[in-house]
PDB file of C-alpha atoms in Angstrom:
ATOM      1  CA  UNK N  16      29.998 290.254 168.761  1.00 48.00           C
ATOM      2  CA  UNK N  17      33.155 289.834 170.688  1.00 60.00           C
ATOM      3  CA  UNK N  18      34.946 286.545 169.904  1.00 84.00           C
ATOM      4  CA  UNK N  19      38.297 284.956 170.959  1.00 85.00           C
ATOM      5  CA  UNK N  20      39.728 285.583 167.281  1.00 83.00           C
ATOM      6  CA  UNK N  21      38.428 289.245 167.556  1.00 86.00           C
ATOM      7  CA  UNK N  22      40.250 289.931 170.762  1.00 89.00           C
ATOM      8  CA  UNK N  23      43.233 288.186 169.747  1.00 90.00           C
ATOM      9  CA  UNK N  24      43.361 290.182 166.687  1.00 89.00           C
ATOM     10  CA  UNK N  25      42.947 293.512 168.422  1.00 90.00           C
ATOM     11  CA  UNK N  26      45.619 292.118 170.977  1.00 90.00           C
ATOM     12  CA  UNK N  27      48.241 291.664 167.857  1.00 88.00           C
ATOM     13  CA  UNK N  28      46.935 295.303 166.736  1.00 89.00           C
ATOM     14  CA  UNK N  29      48.321 296.902 169.695  1.00 89.00           C
ATOM     15  CA  UNK N  30      51.656 294.867 169.197  1.00 84.00           C
ATOM     16  CA  UNK N  31      51.843 296.126 165.388  1.00 81.00           C
ATOM     17  CA  UNK N  32      51.359 299.655 167.115  1.00 80.00           C
ATOM     18  CA  UNK N  33      54.308 299.064 169.380  1.00 79.00           C
ATOM     19  CA  UNK N  34      56.483 297.502 166.590  1.00 74.00           C
ATOM     20  CA  UNK N  35      55.742 300.789 164.594  1.00 71.00           C
ATOM     21  CA  UNK N  36      56.911 303.023 167.557  1.00 68.00           C
ATOM     22  CA  UNK N  37      59.806 300.770 168.340  1.00 67.00           C
ATOM     23  CA  UNK N  38      61.342 300.063 165.019  1.00 63.00           C
ATOM     24  CA  UNK N  39      59.515 302.349 162.710  1.00 59.00           C
ATOM     25  CA  UNK N  40      58.299 299.385 160.759  1.00 61.00           C
ATOM     26  CA  UNK N  41      56.046 296.175 160.646  1.00 61.00           C
ATOM     27  CA  UNK N  42      52.810 297.550 160.336  1.00 65.00           C
ATOM     28  CA  UNK N  43      51.296 296.010 156.988  1.00 66.00           C
ATOM     29  CA  UNK N  44      53.583 293.231 157.298  1.00 78.00           C
ATOM     30  CA  UNK N  45      52.006 292.131 160.564  1.00 82.00           C
ATOM     31  CA  UNK N  46      48.314 293.551 159.671  1.00 87.00           C
ATOM     32  CA  UNK N  47      47.406 291.467 156.558  1.00 88.00           C
ATOM     33  CA  UNK N  48      48.297 287.774 158.207  1.00 88.00           C
ATOM     34  CA  UNK N  49      46.612 288.759 161.201  1.00 90.00           C
ATOM     35  CA  UNK N  50      43.579 290.107 159.441  1.00 91.00           C
ATOM     36  CA  UNK N  51      43.493 286.708 157.169  1.00 90.00           C
ATOM     37  CA  UNK N  52      44.605 284.083 159.667  1.00 89.00           C
ATOM     38  CA  UNK N  53      43.176 285.384 162.966  1.00 90.00           C
ATOM     39  CA  UNK N  54      40.105 287.403 162.082  1.00 89.00           C
ATOM     40  CA  UNK N  55      38.934 285.214 158.821  1.00 88.00           C
ATOM     41  CA  UNK N  56      39.147 288.071 156.345  1.00 91.00           C
ATOM     42  CA  UNK N  57      39.485 287.143 152.991  1.00 91.00           C
ATOM     43  CA  UNK N  58      43.243 288.006 151.198  1.00 90.00           C
ATOM     44  CA  UNK N  59      41.988 290.853 149.108  1.00 91.00           C
ATOM     45  CA  UNK N  60      39.847 292.359 151.568  1.00 93.00           C
ATOM     46  CA  UNK N  61      42.307 292.177 154.406  1.00 91.00           C
ATOM     47  CA  UNK N  62      44.997 293.943 152.027  1.00 91.00           C
ATOM     48  CA  UNK N  63      42.773 296.895 151.366  1.00 92.00           C
ATOM     49  CA  UNK N  64      41.720 297.217 155.075  1.00 93.00           C
ATOM     50  CA  UNK N  65      45.550 297.092 156.054  1.00 90.00           C
ATOM     51  CA  UNK N  66      46.127 299.952 153.873  1.00 91.00           C
ATOM     52  CA  UNK N  67      43.343 302.054 155.468  1.00 91.00           C
ATOM     53  CA  UNK N  68      44.819 301.035 158.937  1.00 90.00           C
ATOM     54  CA  UNK N  69      48.514 301.832 158.245  1.00 85.00           C
ATOM     55  CA  UNK N  70      47.637 304.634 156.405  1.00 87.00           C
ATOM     56  CA  UNK N  71      45.776 306.278 159.220  1.00 88.00           C
ATOM     57  CA  UNK N  72      48.305 305.183 161.868  1.00 84.00           C
ATOM     58  CA  UNK N  73      51.014 306.489 159.959  1.00 82.00           C
ATOM     59  CA  UNK N  74      49.231 309.903 159.718  1.00 86.00           C
ATOM     60  CA  UNK N  75      48.874 310.070 163.333  1.00 82.00           C
ATOM     61  CA  UNK N  76      52.651 309.638 163.402  1.00 77.00           C
ATOM     62  CA  UNK N  77      53.432 312.040 160.904  1.00 81.00           C
ATOM     63  CA  UNK N  78      51.802 314.820 162.835  1.00 83.00           C
ATOM     64  CA  UNK N  79      54.506 315.368 165.701  1.00 81.00           C
ATOM     65  CA  UNK N  80      57.381 315.175 163.112  1.00 79.00           C
ATOM     66  CA  UNK N  81      55.438 317.793 160.779  1.00 86.00           C
ATOM     67  CA  UNK N  82      55.287 320.146 163.933  1.00 84.00           C
ATOM     68  CA  UNK N  83      59.306 319.477 164.508  1.00 81.00           C
ATOM     69  CA  UNK N  84      59.707 320.583 160.939  1.00 85.00           C
ATOM     70  CA  UNK N  85      61.038 317.076 160.161  1.00 82.00           C
ATOM     71  CA  UNK N  86      58.889 316.880 156.738  1.00 86.00           C
ATOM     72  CA  UNK N  87      60.098 317.692 153.439  1.00 86.00           C
ATOM     73  CA  UNK N  88      57.111 318.424 151.339  1.00 87.00           C
ATOM     74  CA  UNK N  89      59.029 318.539 147.981  1.00 85.00           C
ATOM     75  CA  UNK N  90      60.509 315.291 148.399  1.00 83.00           C
ATOM     76  CA  UNK N  91      57.407 313.973 149.601  1.00 86.00           C
ATOM     77  CA  UNK N  92      55.132 315.190 146.810  1.00 85.00           C
ATOM     78  CA  UNK N  93      58.005 313.887 143.908  1.00 83.00           C
ATOM     79  CA  UNK N  94      58.482 310.451 145.799  1.00 84.00           C
ATOM     80  CA  UNK N  95      54.871 310.126 147.106  1.00 86.00           C
ATOM     81  CA  UNK N  96      53.037 310.878 143.754  1.00 89.00           C
ATOM     82  CA  UNK N  97      55.246 307.995 142.130  1.00 88.00           C
ATOM     83  CA  UNK N  98      54.424 305.999 144.956  1.00 89.00           C
ATOM     84  CA  UNK N  99      50.570 306.815 144.393  1.00 92.00           C
ATOM     85  CA  UNK N 100      50.869 305.948 140.707  1.00 93.00           C
ATOM     86  CA  UNK N 101      52.317 302.483 141.106  1.00 91.00           C
ATOM     87  CA  UNK N 102      50.011 301.872 144.462  1.00 91.00           C
ATOM     88  CA  UNK N 103      46.785 302.548 142.360  1.00 94.00           C
ATOM     89  CA  UNK N 104      48.097 300.313 139.419  1.00 93.00           C
ATOM     90  CA  UNK N 105      49.070 297.325 141.763  1.00 91.00           C
ATOM     91  CA  UNK N 106      45.707 297.632 143.258  1.00 92.00           C
ATOM     92  CA  UNK N 107      43.918 297.710 140.182  1.00 92.00           C
ATOM     93  CA  UNK N 108      45.902 294.620 138.692  1.00 92.00           C
ATOM     94  CA  UNK N 109      45.385 292.788 142.019  1.00 90.00           C
ATOM     95  CA  UNK N 110      41.317 293.158 141.522  1.00 89.00           C
ATOM     96  CA  UNK N 111      41.772 291.108 138.262  1.00 89.00           C
ATOM     97  CA  UNK N 112      40.526 287.610 138.192  1.00 86.00           C
ATOM     98  CA  UNK N 113      43.507 285.704 137.366  1.00 87.00           C
ATOM     99  CA  UNK N 114      45.286 287.274 140.826  1.00 87.00           C
ATOM    100  CA  UNK N 115      43.855 285.087 143.094  1.00 88.00           C
ATOM    101  CA  UNK N 116      44.079 285.529 147.191  1.00 86.00           C
ATOM    102  CA  UNK N 117      46.429 282.565 147.415  1.00 86.00           C
ATOM    103  CA  UNK N 118      48.775 283.989 144.890  1.00 88.00           C
ATOM    104  CA  UNK N 119      48.651 287.316 146.974  1.00 88.00           C
ATOM    105  CA  UNK N 120      49.643 285.522 150.069  1.00 89.00           C
ATOM    106  CA  UNK N 121      52.648 283.713 148.606  1.00 88.00           C
ATOM    107  CA  UNK N 122      53.681 287.016 147.297  1.00 88.00           C
ATOM    108  CA  UNK N 123      53.112 288.390 150.579  1.00 85.00           C
ATOM    109  CA  UNK N 124      54.893 285.660 152.283  1.00 86.00           C
ATOM    110  CA  UNK N 125      57.894 286.137 149.943  1.00 87.00           C
ATOM    111  CA  UNK N 126      58.128 289.906 150.580  1.00 82.00           C
ATOM    112  CA  UNK N 127      58.151 289.060 154.573  1.00 82.00           C
ATOM    113  CA  UNK N 128      60.734 286.280 153.925  1.00 85.00           C
ATOM    114  CA  UNK N 129      63.024 288.912 152.246  1.00 81.00           C
ATOM    115  CA  UNK N 130      62.118 291.403 154.950  1.00 76.00           C
ATOM    116  CA  UNK N 131      63.529 289.077 157.734  1.00 79.00           C
ATOM    117  CA  UNK N 132      66.615 288.132 155.725  1.00 80.00           C
ATOM    118  CA  UNK N 133      67.537 291.842 155.561  1.00 73.00           C
ATOM    119  CA  UNK N 134      66.832 292.409 159.300  1.00 71.00           C
ATOM    120  CA  UNK N 135      68.783 289.241 160.379  1.00 75.00           C
ATOM    121  CA  UNK N 136      71.795 289.836 158.055  1.00 73.00           C
ATOM    122  CA  UNK N 137      72.583 293.310 159.643  1.00 57.00           C
ATOM    123  CA  UNK N 138      75.719 293.007 161.635  1.00 50.00           C
ATOM    124  CA  UNK N 139      75.419 293.849 165.500  1.00 44.00           C
ATOM    125  CA  UNK N 140      77.346 296.922 166.659  1.00 43.00           C
ATOM    126  CA  UNK N 141      80.250 296.596 168.961  1.00 39.00           C
ATOM    127  CA  UNK N 142      80.443 300.437 169.888  1.00 39.00           C
ATOM    128  CA  UNK N 143      77.219 301.591 171.834  1.00 41.00           C
ATOM    129  CA  UNK N 144      74.491 302.920 170.134  1.00 42.00           C
ATOM    130  CA  UNK N 145      73.898 306.645 169.308  1.00 43.00           C
ATOM    131  CA  UNK N 146      71.677 308.866 171.119  1.00 41.00           C
ATOM    132  CA  UNK N 147      69.354 309.138 168.368  1.00 41.00           C
ATOM    133  CA  UNK N 148      68.017 305.911 166.901  1.00 46.00           C
ATOM    134  CA  UNK N 149      68.653 305.503 163.271  1.00 48.00           C
ATOM    135  CA  UNK N 150      67.846 302.948 160.539  1.00 48.00           C
ATOM    136  CA  UNK N 151      70.848 300.892 159.275  1.00 48.00           C
ATOM    137  CA  UNK N 152      71.652 301.559 155.562  1.00 47.00           C
ATOM    138  CA  UNK N 153      74.820 299.395 155.308  1.00 48.00           C
ATOM    139  CA  UNK N 154      73.034 296.676 153.321  1.00 44.00           C
ATOM    140  CA  UNK N 155      71.206 299.199 150.907  1.00 47.00           C
ATOM    141  CA  UNK N 156      73.104 299.204 147.370  1.00 47.00           C
ATOM    142  CA  UNK N 157      75.054 302.492 147.055  1.00 50.00           C
ATOM    143  CA  UNK N 158      73.374 304.414 144.009  1.00 47.00           C
ATOM    144  CA  UNK N 159      74.931 306.023 141.033  1.00 47.00           C
ATOM    145  CA  UNK N 160      73.473 309.466 141.811  1.00 52.00           C
ATOM    146  CA  UNK N 161      74.094 311.431 138.602  1.00 56.00           C
ATOM    147  CA  UNK N 162      70.187 311.106 138.055  1.00 56.00           C
ATOM    148  CA  UNK N 163      69.276 310.642 141.584  1.00 59.00           C
ATOM    149  CA  UNK N 164      65.993 312.326 141.286  1.00 63.00           C
ATOM    150  CA  UNK N 165      65.300 309.547 138.317  1.00 71.00           C
ATOM    151  CA  UNK N 166      66.249 306.761 140.563  1.00 70.00           C
ATOM    152  CA  UNK N 167      63.978 308.109 143.604  1.00 72.00           C
ATOM    153  CA  UNK N 168      61.008 307.930 140.968  1.00 77.00           C
ATOM    154  CA  UNK N 169      61.507 304.259 139.586  1.00 79.00           C
ATOM    155  CA  UNK N 170      61.828 303.034 143.099  1.00 78.00           C
ATOM    156  CA  UNK N 171      58.601 304.791 144.100  1.00 81.00           C
ATOM    157  CA  UNK N 172      56.883 302.981 141.250  1.00 87.00           C
ATOM    158  CA  UNK N 173      58.207 299.795 142.547  1.00 84.00           C
ATOM    159  CA  UNK N 174      57.501 300.234 146.195  1.00 83.00           C
ATOM    160  CA  UNK N 175      54.009 301.880 145.129  1.00 86.00           C
ATOM    161  CA  UNK N 176      53.018 298.441 142.897  1.00 88.00           C
ATOM    162  CA  UNK N 177      54.114 296.331 145.653  1.00 84.00           C
ATOM    163  CA  UNK N 178      52.033 298.156 147.980  1.00 85.00           C
ATOM    164  CA  UNK N 179      48.788 297.884 145.997  1.00 88.00           C
ATOM    165  CA  UNK N 180      49.287 294.242 145.208  1.00 88.00           C
ATOM    166  CA  UNK N 181      50.445 292.720 148.420  1.00 85.00           C
ATOM    167  CA  UNK N 182      49.622 295.280 150.774  1.00 80.00           C
ATOM    168  CA  UNK N 183      53.444 295.733 151.895  1.00 74.00           C
ATOM    169  CA  UNK N 184      53.647 299.535 152.919  1.00 63.00           C
ATOM    170  CA  UNK N 185      57.279 299.747 151.905  1.00 63.00           C
ATOM    171  CA  UNK N 186      58.383 301.400 155.212  1.00 65.00           C
ATOM    172  CA  UNK N 187      61.738 299.293 154.658  1.00 65.00           C
ATOM    173  CA  UNK N 188      62.696 300.795 151.567  1.00 69.00           C
ATOM    174  CA  UNK N 189      61.507 304.250 151.921  1.00 78.00           C
ATOM    175  CA  UNK N 190      63.810 305.616 154.625  1.00 74.00           C
ATOM    176  CA  UNK N 191      66.977 304.282 152.651  1.00 71.00           C
ATOM    177  CA  UNK N 192      65.592 305.515 149.179  1.00 73.00           C
ATOM    178  CA  UNK N 193      65.079 309.066 150.765  1.00 77.00           C
ATOM    179  CA  UNK N 194      68.449 309.289 152.372  1.00 74.00           C
ATOM    180  CA  UNK N 195      70.719 307.829 149.820  1.00 72.00           C
ATOM    181  CA  UNK N 196      68.683 309.146 146.762  1.00 70.00           C
ATOM    182  CA  UNK N 197      66.787 312.103 148.030  1.00 71.00           C
ATOM    183  CA  UNK N 198      69.737 313.287 150.241  1.00 75.00           C
ATOM    184  CA  UNK N 199      67.309 314.000 152.712  1.00 78.00           C
ATOM    185  CA  UNK N 200      68.788 314.108 156.534  1.00 79.00           C
ATOM    186  CA  UNK N 201      67.803 310.982 158.682  1.00 70.00           C
ATOM    187  CA  UNK N 202      65.477 313.028 161.152  1.00 73.00           C
ATOM    188  CA  UNK N 203      63.491 314.378 158.399  1.00 80.00           C
ATOM    189  CA  UNK N 204      63.749 311.092 156.183  1.00 79.00           C
ATOM    190  CA  UNK N 205      61.789 309.244 159.090  1.00 76.00           C
ATOM    191  CA  UNK N 206      59.066 312.161 159.191  1.00 80.00           C
ATOM    192  CA  UNK N 207      59.028 312.544 155.451  1.00 84.00           C
ATOM    193  CA  UNK N 208      58.672 308.639 154.842  1.00 83.00           C
ATOM    194  CA  UNK N 209      55.514 308.502 157.154  1.00 83.00           C
ATOM    195  CA  UNK N 210      53.815 310.980 154.805  1.00 87.00           C
ATOM    196  CA  UNK N 211      54.883 309.011 151.715  1.00 88.00           C
ATOM    197  CA  UNK N 212      53.478 305.815 153.553  1.00 86.00           C
ATOM    198  CA  UNK N 213      50.179 307.904 153.865  1.00 88.00           C
ATOM    199  CA  UNK N 214      49.770 308.882 150.271  1.00 90.00           C
ATOM    200  CA  UNK N 215      50.847 305.431 149.005  1.00 89.00           C
ATOM    201  CA  UNK N 216      47.980 303.977 151.580  1.00 90.00           C
ATOM    202  CA  UNK N 217      45.619 306.319 149.917  1.00 92.00           C
ATOM    203  CA  UNK N 218      46.267 305.518 146.385  1.00 93.00           C
ATOM    204  CA  UNK N 219      46.296 301.679 147.039  1.00 92.00           C
ATOM    205  CA  UNK N 220      43.013 301.810 149.147  1.00 93.00           C
ATOM    206  CA  UNK N 221      41.267 303.620 146.354  1.00 93.00           C
ATOM    207  CA  UNK N 222      42.303 301.136 143.815  1.00 92.00           C
ATOM    208  CA  UNK N 223      40.692 298.543 145.907  1.00 93.00           C
ATOM    209  CA  UNK N 224      37.480 300.594 146.946  1.00 91.00           C
ATOM    210  CA  UNK N 225      34.217 299.471 145.439  1.00 89.00           C
ATOM    211  CA  UNK N 226      35.891 295.981 143.933  1.00 90.00           C
ATOM    212  CA  UNK N 227      36.298 294.296 147.522  1.00 91.00           C
ATOM    213  CA  UNK N 228      34.266 293.729 150.694  1.00 92.00           C
ATOM    214  CA  UNK N 229      35.232 296.019 153.575  1.00 93.00           C
ATOM    215  CA  UNK N 230      34.465 295.769 157.191  1.00 93.00           C
ATOM    216  CA  UNK N 231      34.459 299.354 158.282  1.00 94.00           C
ATOM    217  CA  UNK N 232      33.891 298.715 161.955  1.00 93.00           C
ATOM    218  CA  UNK N 233      36.971 296.379 162.261  1.00 93.00           C
ATOM    219  CA  UNK N 234      39.045 298.776 160.090  1.00 94.00           C
ATOM    220  CA  UNK N 235      38.154 301.472 162.975  1.00 94.00           C
ATOM    221  CA  UNK N 236      38.575 299.272 166.177  1.00 94.00           C
ATOM    222  CA  UNK N 237      41.917 297.779 164.570  1.00 93.00           C
ATOM    223  CA  UNK N 238      43.252 301.348 163.848  1.00 92.00           C
ATOM    224  CA  UNK N 239      42.361 302.523 167.515  1.00 93.00           C
ATOM    225  CA  UNK N 240      44.131 299.535 169.030  1.00 92.00           C
ATOM    226  CA  UNK N 241      47.337 299.976 166.692  1.00 88.00           C
ATOM    227  CA  UNK N 242      47.217 304.068 167.336  1.00 87.00           C
ATOM    228  CA  UNK N 243      47.246 302.977 171.398  1.00 88.00           C
ATOM    229  CA  UNK N 244      50.098 300.570 170.394  1.00 84.00           C
ATOM    230  CA  UNK N 245      52.241 303.187 168.760  1.00 78.00           C
ATOM    231  CA  UNK N 246      51.831 305.570 171.672  1.00 78.00           C
ATOM    232  CA  UNK N 247      53.184 302.878 174.027  1.00 79.00           C
ATOM    233  CA  UNK N 248      55.839 301.871 171.477  1.00 73.00           C
ATOM    234  CA  UNK N 249      57.249 305.623 171.559  1.00 69.00           C
ATOM    235  CA  UNK N 250      57.499 305.391 175.348  1.00 73.00           C
ATOM    236  CA  UNK N 251      59.005 301.989 175.569  1.00 73.00           C
ATOM    237  CA  UNK N 252      61.846 302.898 172.874  1.00 65.00           C
ATOM    238  CA  UNK N 253      64.009 304.645 175.681  1.00 70.00           C
ATOM    239  CA  UNK N 254      64.395 301.041 177.599  1.00 73.00           C
ATOM    240  CA  UNK N 255      63.945 298.794 174.793  1.00 68.00           C
ATOM    241  CA  UNK N 256      67.202 298.214 172.607  1.00 64.00           C
ATOM    242  CA  UNK N 257      65.864 298.327 168.853  1.00 58.00           C
ATOM    243  CA  UNK N 258      69.048 295.930 167.834  1.00 63.00           C
ATOM    244  CA  UNK N 259      67.908 293.156 169.980  1.00 65.00           C
ATOM    245  CA  UNK N 260      64.430 293.720 169.160  1.00 69.00           C
ATOM    246  CA  UNK N 261      64.983 294.050 165.172  1.00 70.00           C
ATOM    247  CA  UNK N 262      66.716 290.473 165.639  1.00 74.00           C
ATOM    248  CA  UNK N 263      63.632 289.002 167.364  1.00 76.00           C
ATOM    249  CA  UNK N 264      61.263 290.607 165.083  1.00 76.00           C
ATOM    250  CA  UNK N 265      63.262 289.142 161.913  1.00 78.00           C
ATOM    251  CA  UNK N 266      62.952 285.441 163.432  1.00 84.00           C
ATOM    252  CA  UNK N 267      59.223 285.854 164.048  1.00 81.00           C
ATOM    253  CA  UNK N 268      59.018 287.117 160.194  1.00 81.00           C
ATOM    254  CA  UNK N 269      60.977 283.930 159.137  1.00 87.00           C
ATOM    255  CA  UNK N 270      57.994 281.839 161.092  1.00 86.00           C
ATOM    256  CA  UNK N 271      55.212 283.985 159.866  1.00 85.00           C
ATOM    257  CA  UNK N 272      56.388 283.366 156.435  1.00 85.00           C
ATOM    258  CA  UNK N 273      56.539 279.581 156.773  1.00 88.00           C
ATOM    259  CA  UNK N 274      53.386 279.396 158.300  1.00 86.00           C
ATOM    260  CA  UNK N 275      52.023 281.390 155.159  1.00 88.00           C
ATOM    261  CA  UNK N 276      53.912 279.123 152.609  1.00 88.00           C
ATOM    262  CA  UNK N 277      52.402 276.007 154.302  1.00 88.00           C
ATOM    263  CA  UNK N 278      48.807 277.394 154.670  1.00 82.00           C
ATOM    264  CA  UNK N 279      48.645 278.197 151.013  1.00 82.00           C
ATOM    265  CA  UNK N 280      50.538 275.038 149.905  1.00 76.00           C
ATOM    266  CA  UNK N 281      47.628 272.908 151.174  1.00 66.00           C
ATOM    267  CA  UNK N 282      45.082 275.241 149.627  1.00 63.00           C
ATOM    268  CA  UNK N 283      46.775 274.877 146.054  1.00 55.00           C
ATOM    269  CA  UNK N 284      47.003 271.230 146.491  1.00 57.00           C
ATOM    270  CA  UNK N 285      43.226 270.987 147.506  1.00 56.00           C
ATOM    271  CA  UNK N 286      42.573 273.193 144.243  1.00 52.00           C
ATOM    272  CA  UNK N 287      44.730 271.049 141.786  1.00 53.00           C
ATOM    273  CA  UNK N 288      42.992 267.664 143.298  1.00 49.00           C
ATOM    274  CA  UNK N 289      39.150 268.123 143.008  1.00 48.00           C
ATOM    275  CA  UNK N 290      37.155 265.126 144.118  1.00 48.00           C
ATOM    276  CA  UNK N 291      36.175 262.769 141.583  1.00 50.00           C
ATOM    277  CA  UNK N 292      32.490 261.926 141.103  1.00 45.00           C
ATOM    278  CA  UNK N 293      31.334 258.317 140.655  1.00 47.00           C
ATOM    279  CA  UNK N 294      30.739 257.512 136.878  1.00 46.00           C
ATOM    280  CA  UNK N 295      27.364 258.300 135.875  1.00 47.00           C
ATOM    281  CA  UNK N 296      26.880 261.350 138.388  1.00 46.00           C
ATOM    282  CA  UNK N 297      26.961 264.854 137.513  1.00 44.00           C
ATOM    283  CA  UNK N 298      27.467 267.993 139.787  1.00 45.00           C
ATOM    284  CA  UNK N 299      24.805 270.510 140.208  1.00 45.00           C
ATOM    285  CA  UNK N 300      25.123 274.368 140.579  1.00 41.00           C
ATOM    286  CA  UNK N 301      24.629 273.858 144.163  1.00 41.00           C
ATOM    287  CA  UNK N 302      27.367 271.587 144.616  1.00 46.00           C
ATOM    288  CA  UNK N 303      25.048 268.377 144.909  1.00 46.00           C
ATOM    289  CA  UNK N 304      25.929 265.188 142.936  1.00 45.00           C
ATOM    290  CA  UNK N 305      23.168 263.262 141.296  1.00 46.00           C
ATOM    291  CA  UNK N 306      22.617 260.770 138.564  1.00 46.00           C
ATOM    292  CA  UNK N 307      20.702 261.918 135.475  1.00 48.00           C
ATOM    293  CA  UNK N 308      17.515 260.916 134.662  1.00 51.00           C
ATOM    294  CA  UNK N 309      17.133 258.873 131.163  1.00 47.00           C
ATOM    295  CA  UNK N 310      14.088 258.926 129.334  1.00 51.00           C
ATOM    296  CA  UNK N 311      13.634 255.482 127.891  1.00 49.00           C
ATOM    297  CA  UNK N 312      10.936 255.063 125.380  1.00 52.00           C
ATOM    298  CA  UNK N 313       8.729 252.067 125.862  1.00 48.00           C
ATOM    299  CA  UNK N 314       8.691 249.510 123.216  1.00 47.00           C
TER     300      UNK N 314
END
């Protein structure tokens, strides 16, 4: 049934696709809170569903790059396999009982906050932007590249584990890693990163499969809406300056991170302060409080 939350969630899904088309990121970092706070999906299920959604949309985005020859299979295999191992392990850890949905959302909000800080700290360019839009690498630490392949594999494990644990796709870290560690040209790094995200998402999703509830109908409709948005974003990129959009997106992430922290703060407080029952009452499994019956022997 179409409800207001369902409609708003799918409108945001289109915006997520536009974001992917305009700035090349922001897919899972917007999909998870939309599924949780707008569409009422539990955090663990939302993370698993977002992996299926972002993986499918990234696969569609990788097709034109593949046709243009902008995908390096060897690098994608080396980096992608390490992210897959990390993503599957992170997803299995996330399904353990001690990893609660509240903990996952707090970690997710932390990653959202870090992404916002990095986006807002980038200094605006005085010179006109180049004709080919390229991600800014000025804040990425310069690696010691005597063993660059080892750095690439280790970062792949870390990005993958983060993906499986909290659902962050890793798009903000994959492109710089491919350029600086894998020595991949920028055009090919963008196309190769989409393939890495696909592999990453598949492994993380398999780690959740069978352990959380999945709404396949919602996954399908959300993916279709995001796919329509990515087509629109690819068209609008010619008219919108990515630098200005990136700043606005960074402030939006700050607001979303603050909202997530506040929501989970109130939930943690309610969990730590259970309602006390009056003296002499016990709580049944159904949650109803009753007074226990006492058998009194007659004199």
